[in-house]
Amino acid sequence: MITESDLHQISLAAIFSFLGLVIFVLGFYTLDKLTPGNLWHEIIEEHNVALAVVVGACALGISLIIAAALLG
């Protein structure tokens, strides 16, 4: 049986998840604008594996920072 406290916790989790995703997208967009050239063109069409690794590492870094900020 779901109580009112459970619904409150679920709604907070949904809000924080949405907020985290929005911040992640903004951070990734900023990363894309700060780097020279077009990231997706380099990764998809030119098969630049090194750039893909760097972008993946940045995505993980942004995610960890957001998670730490949201958890307090």
CSV table of N, CA, C and O in Angstrom, one decimal:
chain,number,residue,atom,x,y,z
A,1,MET,N,0.8,-1.2,0.0
A,1,MET,CA,0.0,0.0,0.0
A,1,MET,C,0.9,1.2,0.0
A,1,MET,O,1.8,1.3,0.8
A,2,ILE,N,0.6,2.2,-0.9
A,2,ILE,CA,1.4,3.4,-1.0
A,2,ILE,C,0.8,4.4,-0.1
A,2,ILE,O,-0.4,4.8,-0.2
A,3,THR,N,1.7,5.0,0.8
A,3,THR,CA,1.2,6.0,1.7
A,3,THR,C,1.5,7.4,1.1
A,3,THR,O,2.2,7.5,0.0
A,4,GLU,N,1.1,8.4,1.8
A,4,GLU,CA,1.3,9.8,1.3
A,4,GLU,C,2.8,10.1,1.4
A,4,GLU,O,3.3,10.9,0.5
A,5,SER,N,3.5,9.6,2.3
A,5,SER,CA,4.9,9.8,2.4
A,5,SER,C,5.7,9.2,1.3
A,5,SER,O,6.6,9.8,0.7
A,6,ASP,N,5.2,8.0,0.8
A,6,ASP,CA,5.8,7.4,-0.3
A,6,ASP,C,5.6,8.2,-1.6
A,6,ASP,O,6.5,8.4,-2.4
A,7,LEU,N,4.4,8.7,-1.8
A,7,LEU,CA,4.1,9.6,-2.9
A,7,LEU,C,4.9,10.8,-2.9
A,7,LEU,O,5.4,11.3,-4.0
A,8,HIS,N,5.2,11.4,-1.7
A,8,HIS,CA,6.0,12.6,-1.6
A,8,HIS,C,7.4,12.3,-2.0
A,8,HIS,O,8.1,13.0,-2.8
A,9,GLN,N,8.0,11.1,-1.6
A,9,GLN,CA,9.3,10.7,-1.9
A,9,GLN,C,9.5,10.4,-3.4
A,9,GLN,O,10.5,10.8,-4.1
A,10,ILE,N,8.4,9.8,-4.0
A,10,ILE,CA,8.5,9.5,-5.5
A,10,ILE,C,8.4,10.8,-6.3
A,10,ILE,O,9.1,11.0,-7.3
A,11,SER,N,7.6,11.8,-5.8
A,11,SER,CA,7.5,13.0,-6.6
A,11,SER,C,8.8,13.8,-6.4
A,11,SER,O,9.3,14.4,-7.4
A,12,LEU,N,9.5,13.8,-5.3
A,12,LEU,CA,10.8,14.4,-5.1
A,12,LEU,C,11.8,13.8,-6.0
A,12,LEU,O,12.6,14.5,-6.7
A,13,ALA,N,11.8,12.5,-6.1
A,13,ALA,CA,12.8,11.8,-7.0
A,13,ALA,C,12.5,12.1,-8.4
A,13,ALA,O,13.5,12.3,-9.2
A,14,ALA,N,11.3,12.2,-8.8
A,14,ALA,CA,11.0,12.6,-10.2
A,14,ALA,C,11.5,14.0,-10.5
A,14,ALA,O,12.0,14.3,-11.6
A,15,ILE,N,11.2,14.9,-9.6
A,15,ILE,CA,11.6,16.3,-9.8
A,15,ILE,C,13.1,16.4,-9.9
A,15,ILE,O,13.7,17.1,-10.8
A,16,PHE,N,13.9,15.8,-9.0
A,16,PHE,CA,15.3,15.8,-9.0
A,16,PHE,C,15.9,15.2,-10.2
A,16,PHE,O,16.9,15.6,-10.8
A,17,SER,N,15.3,14.1,-10.7
A,17,SER,CA,15.7,13.4,-11.9
A,17,SER,C,15.6,14.3,-13.1
A,17,SER,O,16.5,14.5,-13.9
A,18,PHE,N,14.4,15.0,-13.2
A,18,PHE,CA,14.2,15.9,-14.3
A,18,PHE,C,15.2,17.1,-14.2
A,18,PHE,O,15.8,17.5,-15.2
A,19,LEU,N,15.4,17.6,-13.0
A,19,LEU,CA,16.3,18.7,-12.9
A,19,LEU,C,17.7,18.3,-13.2
A,19,LEU,O,18.4,19.1,-13.9
A,20,GLY,N,18.1,17.1,-12.8
A,20,GLY,CA,19.4,16.6,-13.2
A,20,GLY,C,19.6,16.5,-14.7
A,20,GLY,O,20.7,16.8,-15.2
A,21,LEU,N,18.6,15.9,-15.4
A,21,LEU,CA,18.7,15.8,-16.8
A,21,LEU,C,18.8,17.1,-17.5
A,21,LEU,O,19.5,17.3,-18.5
A,22,VAL,N,18.0,18.1,-17.1
A,22,VAL,CA,18.1,19.4,-17.7
A,22,VAL,C,19.5,20.1,-17.5
A,22,VAL,O,20.1,20.6,-18.4
A,23,ILE,N,20.0,20.0,-16.3
A,23,ILE,CA,21.4,20.5,-16.0
A,23,ILE,C,22.4,19.8,-16.9
A,23,ILE,O,23.3,20.4,-17.4
A,24,PHE,N,22.3,18.4,-17.0
A,24,PHE,CA,23.2,17.6,-17.8
A,24,PHE,C,23.2,18.1,-19.3
A,24,PHE,O,24.2,18.3,-19.9
A,25,VAL,N,22.0,18.3,-19.8
A,25,VAL,CA,21.9,18.7,-21.2
A,25,VAL,C,22.5,20.1,-21.4
A,25,VAL,O,23.2,20.3,-22.4
A,26,LEU,N,22.2,21.0,-20.5
A,26,LEU,CA,22.8,22.3,-20.6
A,26,LEU,C,24.4,22.2,-20.5
A,26,LEU,O,25.1,22.9,-21.2
A,27,GLY,N,24.9,21.4,-19.6
A,27,GLY,CA,26.3,21.2,-19.5
A,27,GLY,C,26.9,20.6,-20.7
A,27,GLY,O,28.0,21.1,-21.2
A,28,PHE,N,26.3,19.6,-21.3
A,28,PHE,CA,26.8,19.0,-22.5
A,28,PHE,C,26.7,20.0,-23.7
A,28,PHE,O,27.6,20.0,-24.5
A,29,TYR,N,25.6,20.8,-23.8
A,29,TYR,CA,25.5,21.8,-24.8
A,29,TYR,C,26.7,22.8,-24.7
A,29,TYR,O,27.3,23.2,-25.7
A,30,THR,N,27.0,23.2,-23.5
A,30,THR,CA,28.1,24.1,-23.2
A,30,THR,C,29.4,23.5,-23.7
A,30,THR,O,30.2,24.2,-24.3
A,31,LEU,N,29.6,22.3,-23.3
A,31,LEU,CA,30.8,21.6,-23.7
A,31,LEU,C,30.9,21.5,-25.3
A,31,LEU,O,32.0,21.8,-25.8
A,32,ASP,N,29.8,21.3,-25.9
A,32,ASP,CA,29.8,21.2,-27.4
A,32,ASP,C,30.2,22.6,-28.0
A,32,ASP,O,30.9,22.7,-29.0
A,33,LYS,N,29.7,23.7,-27.4
A,33,LYS,CA,29.9,25.0,-27.9
A,33,LYS,C,31.4,25.5,-27.6
A,33,LYS,O,31.9,26.3,-28.3
A,34,LEU,N,32.0,25.0,-26.5
A,34,LEU,CA,33.3,25.4,-26.1
A,34,LEU,C,34.4,24.7,-27.0
A,34,LEU,O,35.5,25.2,-27.0
A,35,THR,N,34.1,23.6,-27.5
A,35,THR,CA,35.1,22.8,-28.3
A,35,THR,C,35.0,23.3,-29.8
A,35,THR,O,34.0,23.6,-30.3
A,36,PRO,N,36.2,23.3,-30.4
A,36,PRO,CA,36.2,23.7,-31.8
A,36,PRO,C,35.7,22.6,-32.7
A,36,PRO,O,35.8,21.4,-32.4
A,37,GLY,N,35.0,23.0,-33.8
A,37,GLY,CA,34.4,22.1,-34.7
A,37,GLY,C,33.1,21.5,-34.2
A,37,GLY,O,32.6,21.9,-33.2
A,38,ASN,N,32.6,20.5,-35.0
A,38,ASN,CA,31.4,19.9,-34.7
A,38,ASN,C,31.7,18.5,-34.1
A,38,ASN,O,32.2,17.6,-34.8
A,39,LEU,N,31.3,18.3,-32.8
A,39,LEU,CA,31.6,17.0,-32.1
A,39,LEU,C,31.0,15.8,-32.8
A,39,LEU,O,31.6,14.8,-33.0
A,40,TRP,N,29.7,15.9,-33.2
A,40,TRP,CA,29.0,14.8,-33.7
A,40,TRP,C,29.5,14.4,-35.1
A,40,TRP,O,29.6,13.3,-35.5
A,41,HIS,N,29.9,15.4,-35.9
A,41,HIS,CA,30.5,15.2,-37.2
A,41,HIS,C,31.9,14.4,-37.0
A,41,HIS,O,32.1,13.4,-37.7
A,42,GLU,N,32.7,14.8,-36.1
A,42,GLU,CA,34.0,14.2,-35.8
A,42,GLU,C,33.8,12.8,-35.3
A,42,GLU,O,34.5,11.9,-35.7
A,43,ILE,N,32.8,12.6,-34.4
A,43,ILE,CA,32.7,11.2,-33.8
A,43,ILE,C,32.0,10.3,-34.8
A,43,ILE,O,32.4,9.2,-35.0
A,44,ILE,N,30.9,10.7,-35.4
A,44,ILE,CA,30.1,9.8,-36.2
A,44,ILE,C,30.7,9.6,-37.6
A,44,ILE,O,30.9,8.5,-38.1
A,45,GLU,N,31.0,10.7,-38.3
A,45,GLU,CA,31.5,10.6,-39.7
A,45,GLU,C,33.0,10.3,-39.8
A,45,GLU,O,33.4,9.6,-40.7
A,46,GLU,N,33.8,11.0,-39.0
A,46,GLU,CA,35.2,10.8,-39.0
A,46,GLU,C,35.7,9.7,-38.2
A,46,GLU,O,36.9,9.4,-38.2
A,47,HIS,N,34.9,9.1,-37.3
A,47,HIS,CA,35.2,8.0,-36.5
A,47,HIS,C,36.4,8.3,-35.5
A,47,HIS,O,37.3,7.5,-35.4
A,48,ASN,N,36.3,9.5,-34.9
A,48,ASN,CA,37.4,9.9,-34.0
A,48,ASN,C,37.1,9.3,-32.6
A,48,ASN,O,36.4,9.8,-31.8
A,49,VAL,N,37.8,8.2,-32.4
A,49,VAL,CA,37.6,7.4,-31.1
A,49,VAL,C,38.1,8.2,-29.9
A,49,VAL,O,37.5,8.2,-28.9
A,50,ALA,N,39.2,8.9,-30.1
A,50,ALA,CA,39.8,9.7,-29.0
A,50,ALA,C,38.8,10.8,-28.5
A,50,ALA,O,38.6,11.0,-27.3
A,51,LEU,N,38.2,11.5,-29.5
A,51,LEU,CA,37.2,12.5,-29.1
A,51,LEU,C,36.0,11.9,-28.4
A,51,LEU,O,35.5,12.4,-27.5
A,52,ALA,N,35.6,10.7,-28.9
A,52,ALA,CA,34.5,10.0,-28.3
A,52,ALA,C,34.8,9.7,-26.8
A,52,ALA,O,33.9,9.8,-25.9
A,53,VAL,N,36.0,9.2,-26.5
A,53,VAL,CA,36.4,8.9,-25.2
A,53,VAL,C,36.4,10.2,-24.3
A,53,VAL,O,35.9,10.2,-23.2
A,54,VAL,N,36.9,11.3,-24.8
A,54,VAL,CA,36.9,12.5,-24.1
A,54,VAL,C,35.5,13.0,-23.8
A,54,VAL,O,35.2,13.4,-22.7
A,55,VAL,N,34.6,13.0,-24.8
A,55,VAL,CA,33.2,13.4,-24.6
A,55,VAL,C,32.5,12.5,-23.6
A,55,VAL,O,31.8,13.0,-22.7
A,56,GLY,N,32.8,11.2,-23.7
A,56,GLY,CA,32.2,10.3,-22.7
A,56,GLY,C,32.7,10.6,-21.3
A,56,GLY,O,31.9,10.5,-20.3
A,57,ALA,N,34.0,10.8,-21.1
A,57,ALA,CA,34.5,11.2,-19.8
A,57,ALA,C,33.9,12.5,-19.3
A,57,ALA,O,33.6,12.6,-18.1
A,58,CYS,N,33.7,13.4,-20.2
A,58,CYS,CA,33.1,14.7,-19.7
A,58,CYS,C,31.7,14.5,-19.3
A,58,CYS,O,31.2,15.1,-18.3
A,59,ALA,N,31.0,13.6,-20.0
A,59,ALA,CA,29.6,13.3,-19.7
A,59,ALA,C,29.5,12.7,-18.3
A,59,ALA,O,28.6,13.0,-17.5
A,60,LEU,N,30.4,11.7,-18.0
A,60,LEU,CA,30.5,11.1,-16.7
A,60,LEU,C,30.8,12.1,-15.6
A,60,LEU,O,30.3,12.1,-14.5
A,61,GLY,N,31.8,13.0,-15.9
A,61,GLY,CA,32.1,14.0,-15.0
A,61,GLY,C,31.0,15.0,-14.6
A,61,GLY,O,30.8,15.3,-13.5
A,62,ILE,N,30.3,15.4,-15.7
A,62,ILE,CA,29.1,16.3,-15.4
A,62,ILE,C,28.1,15.6,-14.6
A,62,ILE,O,27.5,16.1,-13.7
A,63,SER,N,27.9,14.3,-14.9
A,63,SER,CA,26.9,13.5,-14.2
A,63,SER,C,27.2,13.4,-12.7
A,63,SER,O,26.4,13.5,-11.8
A,64,LEU,N,28.5,13.1,-12.4
A,64,LEU,CA,28.9,13.0,-11.0
A,64,LEU,C,28.8,14.3,-10.3
A,64,LEU,O,28.4,14.3,-9.1
A,65,ILE,N,29.1,15.4,-10.9
A,65,ILE,CA,29.0,16.7,-10.3
A,65,ILE,C,27.5,17.0,-10.0
A,65,ILE,O,27.1,17.4,-8.9
A,66,ILE,N,26.6,16.7,-10.9
A,66,ILE,CA,25.2,16.9,-10.7
A,66,ILE,C,24.7,16.0,-9.6
A,66,ILE,O,23.9,16.5,-8.7
A,67,ALA,N,25.1,14.8,-9.6
A,67,ALA,CA,24.6,13.9,-8.5
A,67,ALA,C,25.1,14.3,-7.2
A,67,ALA,O,24.3,14.3,-6.2
A,68,ALA,N,26.3,14.7,-7.1
A,68,ALA,CA,26.8,15.2,-5.8
A,68,ALA,C,26.1,16.5,-5.3
A,68,ALA,O,25.8,16.7,-4.1
A,69,ALA,N,25.8,17.4,-6.3
A,69,ALA,CA,25.1,18.6,-5.9
A,69,ALA,C,23.7,18.3,-5.5
A,69,ALA,O,23.1,19.0,-4.5
A,70,LEU,N,23.0,17.4,-6.1
A,70,LEU,CA,21.6,17.1,-5.8
A,70,LEU,C,21.5,16.3,-4.5
A,70,LEU,O,20.5,16.5,-3.7
A,71,LEU,N,22.5,15.5,-4.2
A,71,LEU,CA,22.4,14.7,-2.9
A,71,LEU,C,22.8,15.6,-1.7
A,71,LEU,O,22.5,15.3,-0.6
A,72,GLY,N,23.6,16.7,-2.0
A,72,GLY,CA,24.0,17.6,-0.9
A,72,GLY,C,25.2,17.0,-0.2
A,72,GLY,O,25.5,17.0,0.8
